[in-house]
Amino acid sequence: MLFNSIDFAIFLPIVFFIYWFITNKNLKLQNILIVISSYIFYGWWDWRFLSLILFSTIIDYNIGLLLSKLENIRKRKILLWISLLANLSFLGFFKYYNFFLDNFITAFSFFGTEIKANSLNIILPIGISFYTFQTLSYTIDIYKRKLKPTKDFIAFSAFVSFFPQLVAGPIERATNLLPQFYKKRKFKYNQAVDGMQQILWGLFKKIVIADNCAEYANTIFNNSSEYSGSTLALGAFFFAFQIYGDFSGYSDIAIGTSRLFGFNLKQNFASPYFSRNIAEFWRRWHISLSSWFRDYLYIPLGGSRGGNGNTIRNIFIVFIVSGFWHGANWTFIVWGALNAIYFLPIFLTNNNRNYLTIVAKGKYFPTLKEIFLMLSTFILTTFAWIFFRAENIQHAINYILKIMSSSLFNMPYFMGIRKAGMVLILIVFFLIIEWLGREQQYAIKKIEFINSKLFKWGFYYFIAILIFLYGAKSNDFIYFQF
Amino acid sequence: MKKFILNTILFSSILLISCYIILLKADGYSDPFYLKFTTPKQNNLILGTSKSAQGLNPYVFNEILDTKVYNYSFSIGTSPYGPKYLESIKLKLNKENSNNIFIITIDCWSISSICDNPNDILNFRENNLSVGTLKVIDKNPNIPYLLKFMAGNYYKIIHKPSVAKLHQNGWLDVSLNTDSISVNRRTKSNLIEYEKKLSTYKYSQVRFDYLIKTIEFLNNYGSVYLVRLPISSKLMEIENLLIPDFEEKIKPVIKITGGYLNLTAKNSYFNYTDGVHLSKQYRTLASEEISNWIKNKRTQNYNIK
């Protein structure tokens, strides 16, 4: 089920009503309702893959309990590996089987050995990368004795399958989300209103910004050989806003929906395009994934301990694995490596923790230096997005070469460029609101530039009307494919 | 909780009413097909794809034929001949008269399919489009159409773009720059697009059979005239590659109609906005030529009788 669909607009109030009016007196019933609703939400897309979620839930629930009982280090390690293998083998099969097979065939044929093997027509279960990482963190935390396992199977099932964040995150840690299933939830007016506002802003990002930008980004990327360098640069710009609007919009709707049910999820995006260097960007972009890789890959690899050589290796591993997590294509690996190359000089010169607070905190305007830093970070990020969006490496290289040609100075042109002007105006409006609200969890949480309550509601109404008027034809969320 | 629900209902109600008011303002500028689904059932119809939707002007037909003609043509994707277009025509036709005029425009694309199997009715593209889905095609406002099928976003309802206007009689009046640079650019773009289409489109026997079924159905309510509209020479070459024996193929179809006018013989006489669609002045000329041809045909038939 898509957040931006009529199905979800009907589903959400029904679940909300049952949750607060029928099951509100019994915590267990509320959790059961969450599990059932989550399975319906996921099964709406393809019920066959519910078995994967159920299997993952059963495996990690039981391994969690066993881990807490065992003291023998070797046995505990075996259990951890069982969990890792079970979860990662599903991910590996569904997401990476064809990639590895194709690359093995290519590698062997390079050495003169022809291998005949057929790729499989595999459907990627949506959200598999997200819930796999969520359940893995549960088992690893128990193994490290950072967390006590739950004995409540329903609460654990609800934690794994919680529908607002099931298919595209934020990837929640058990330490934050699981305890919320044990406590009685009380309806709080402010929390619910806050949730609705965040859903509204998420829908604006997705439907108005991302879907409109997608129209032009797709036209330009899909026909890149026909366009000038300036048009391709514009295409990359549109894609930068498409992916941000799409993914952060999804996160906002997910977090907002959770609030309607009395849950608090972690912030997943914190105005990443206002970052002053790549290190800051990665602290603000897809925070739940970045921190997951930091805690469960970078630190276990040794982190920054062990000299520069090891640190460089670890940084490269984390960025490349992060790229590979996004998709089984060399483009994602290059995208990850490119970000590692951006990040390394900052890290090695100890500048990676220079900008821990948001730019121009407490001020309306940034300094010229800050503008320059933000712009250069944005250009670097957008350049890397070209690899992320391209069909293959060759496509990305051709795209970049054309941008770097003299046609960069031509007037951009593509079919529908007139309409694109309106999208650029909407992006400017979006950036202004994001700038004004950059210190908050989401941009329109408190609209400090409007004092009157009536005008505040007027502003939300204005955003809703913009969604209605400028909403482009619905597209799937990009991150569903990851 | 009570306060939250009341506020949500209030906010949603105001929003829904506002959206409904905006939708009520939809007109011929908002969408290239919308009014075709809001106007009443019609007697005389022009059928076909975007070439006839833009190229055949009912005002000209009305004047010469002295009867009200309605343009119920859409586009290659939406209205190639097939079961769904026939169903929609049946809904749009006022079945009270039997002396109507039907102008059926044909070309290679209108009897071809984009599916792997060009005869796989279940996978015809129009099945999920407005013509294939809407059962109510004469209600104003047509909210289901606006919610499901309106092209682009609703901003177009309040901001009237000047490029295309769909008239109440179904004619899509497109005003594009006709300077040679713009025309060449659009023609070049169409050449690329149609060459791409050539690799995905295939002649469909099922569509051809439905062209015959459509004519047979309309013959019960009047006379059917078959017309092949002109197209620029380069795009004609692409069409000929799609179905090289098109003229041969349609010979048996001509026999069940009131006549066939092939305007592709005069391709170089006409001007186009993009190689496919006639430019403004030539739309009138083509409409006049077809109207006069029909008028002569009808006069001849009347004299014979």
Short mmCIF file of C-alpha atoms in Angstrom, two decimals, chain B residues 80-200:
data_model
loop_
_atom_site.label_atom_id
_atom_site.label_comp_id
_atom_site.label_asym_id
_atom_site.label_seq_id
_atom_site.Cartn_x
_atom_site.Cartn_y
_atom_site.Cartn_z
CA PRO B 80 -6.88 2.86 -31.52
CA TYR B 81 -9.67 0.68 -32.94
CA GLY B 82 -10.52 -2.09 -30.53
CA PRO B 83 -13.19 -3.36 -28.13
CA LYS B 84 -12.85 -0.49 -25.65
CA TYR B 85 -13.10 2.30 -28.20
CA LEU B 86 -16.14 0.58 -29.76
CA GLU B 87 -17.82 0.33 -26.34
CA SER B 88 -17.15 4.00 -25.72
CA ILE B 89 -18.53 4.96 -29.16
CA LYS B 90 -21.67 2.96 -28.36
CA LEU B 91 -22.06 4.97 -25.16
CA LYS B 92 -21.48 8.30 -26.88
CA LEU B 93 -23.80 7.67 -29.82
CA ASN B 94 -27.34 8.89 -29.73
CA LYS B 95 -29.08 5.86 -31.19
CA GLU B 96 -32.36 7.60 -32.06
CA ASN B 97 -31.41 8.48 -35.68
CA SER B 98 -30.37 6.32 -38.60
CA ASN B 99 -29.22 8.98 -41.03
CA ASN B 100 -26.07 10.12 -39.27
CA ILE B 101 -22.61 10.81 -40.67
CA PHE B 102 -19.56 9.03 -39.30
CA ILE B 103 -16.06 9.98 -40.38
CA ILE B 104 -13.63 7.25 -39.47
CA THR B 105 -10.02 8.25 -39.85
CA ILE B 106 -7.51 5.46 -40.21
CA ASP B 107 -3.76 5.02 -40.35
CA CYS B 108 -1.27 2.26 -39.58
CA TRP B 109 -1.01 3.17 -35.89
CA SER B 110 -4.75 2.98 -35.25
CA ILE B 111 -4.82 -0.73 -36.11
CA SER B 112 -1.56 -1.64 -34.35
CA SER B 113 -0.69 -2.56 -30.78
CA ILE B 114 2.20 -1.91 -28.46
CA CYS B 115 1.87 -5.27 -26.63
CA ASP B 116 4.26 -8.21 -27.13
CA ASN B 117 1.32 -10.02 -28.60
CA PRO B 118 -0.53 -7.40 -30.68
CA ASN B 119 -3.75 -9.42 -30.48
CA ASP B 120 -3.78 -9.84 -26.72
CA ILE B 121 -6.99 -7.94 -25.92
CA LEU B 122 -6.46 -8.20 -22.16
CA ASN B 123 -3.23 -6.23 -22.43
CA PHE B 124 -4.34 -3.49 -24.78
CA ARG B 125 -3.03 -0.22 -23.44
CA GLU B 126 -6.35 1.61 -23.60
CA ASN B 127 -7.95 -0.90 -21.23
CA ASN B 128 -6.73 1.15 -18.28
CA LEU B 129 -7.23 4.56 -19.87
CA SER B 130 -10.27 6.82 -19.90
CA VAL B 131 -11.88 5.34 -23.02
CA GLY B 132 -11.44 1.83 -21.70
CA THR B 133 -12.65 2.49 -18.20
CA LEU B 134 -15.31 5.20 -18.02
CA LYS B 135 -18.88 4.03 -18.20
CA VAL B 136 -20.36 7.49 -17.79
CA ILE B 137 -19.26 9.70 -20.67
CA ASP B 138 -21.92 12.41 -20.73
CA LYS B 139 -22.13 13.87 -17.21
CA ASN B 140 -20.96 17.35 -16.31
CA PRO B 141 -18.89 17.57 -14.14
CA ASN B 142 -17.32 14.18 -14.68
CA ILE B 143 -15.53 13.81 -11.35
CA PRO B 144 -14.34 10.21 -11.92
CA TYR B 145 -12.56 11.37 -15.08
CA LEU B 146 -10.92 14.30 -13.32
CA LEU B 147 -9.77 12.18 -10.41
CA LYS B 148 -8.42 9.28 -12.43
CA PHE B 149 -7.46 10.47 -15.86
CA MET B 150 -6.88 14.18 -16.03
CA ALA B 151 -3.55 14.80 -17.74
CA GLY B 152 -1.00 16.66 -15.63
CA ASN B 153 -1.96 18.38 -12.43
CA TYR B 154 -5.05 20.33 -11.34
CA TYR B 155 -3.19 23.62 -11.51
CA LYS B 156 -4.21 23.66 -15.17
CA ILE B 157 -7.82 24.13 -14.07
CA ILE B 158 -7.17 27.54 -12.58
CA HIS B 159 -4.34 28.60 -14.86
CA LYS B 160 -5.56 28.39 -18.45
CA PRO B 161 -2.67 27.37 -20.67
CA SER B 162 -2.94 28.92 -24.11
CA VAL B 163 -1.53 26.02 -26.15
CA ALA B 164 -4.54 23.71 -26.40
CA LYS B 165 -8.25 24.24 -26.07
CA LEU B 166 -10.81 21.49 -26.37
CA HIS B 167 -14.03 22.91 -27.81
CA GLN B 168 -17.49 21.77 -26.76
CA ASN B 169 -17.80 19.98 -30.12
CA GLY B 170 -14.75 17.83 -29.32
CA TRP B 171 -12.28 19.65 -31.53
CA LEU B 172 -8.85 20.02 -29.97
CA ASP B 173 -7.59 23.40 -31.07
CA VAL B 174 -3.82 23.40 -30.64
CA SER B 175 -1.92 26.66 -31.13
CA LEU B 176 1.80 26.11 -31.45
CA ASN B 177 4.56 28.31 -32.81
CA THR B 178 4.73 27.70 -36.55
CA ASP B 179 8.16 29.24 -37.17
CA SER B 180 10.37 26.83 -39.08
CA ILE B 181 12.80 26.31 -36.17
CA SER B 182 10.03 25.18 -33.81
CA VAL B 183 8.36 23.02 -36.46
CA ASN B 184 11.67 21.37 -37.39
CA ARG B 185 12.50 20.73 -33.76
CA ARG B 186 9.12 19.12 -33.09
CA THR B 187 9.28 17.12 -36.31
CA LYS B 188 12.76 15.86 -35.45
CA SER B 189 11.57 14.89 -31.99
CA ASN B 190 8.56 13.04 -33.49
CA LEU B 191 10.78 11.24 -35.98
CA ILE B 192 12.86 9.89 -33.10
CA GLU B 193 9.74 8.99 -31.13
CA TYR B 194 7.99 7.25 -34.03
CA GLU B 195 11.13 5.36 -34.97
CA LYS B 196 11.21 4.10 -31.39
CA LYS B 197 7.52 3.21 -31.70
CA LEU B 198 8.26 1.26 -34.83
CA SER B 199 10.25 -1.24 -32.80
CA THR B 200 7.46 -1.72 -30.25
#
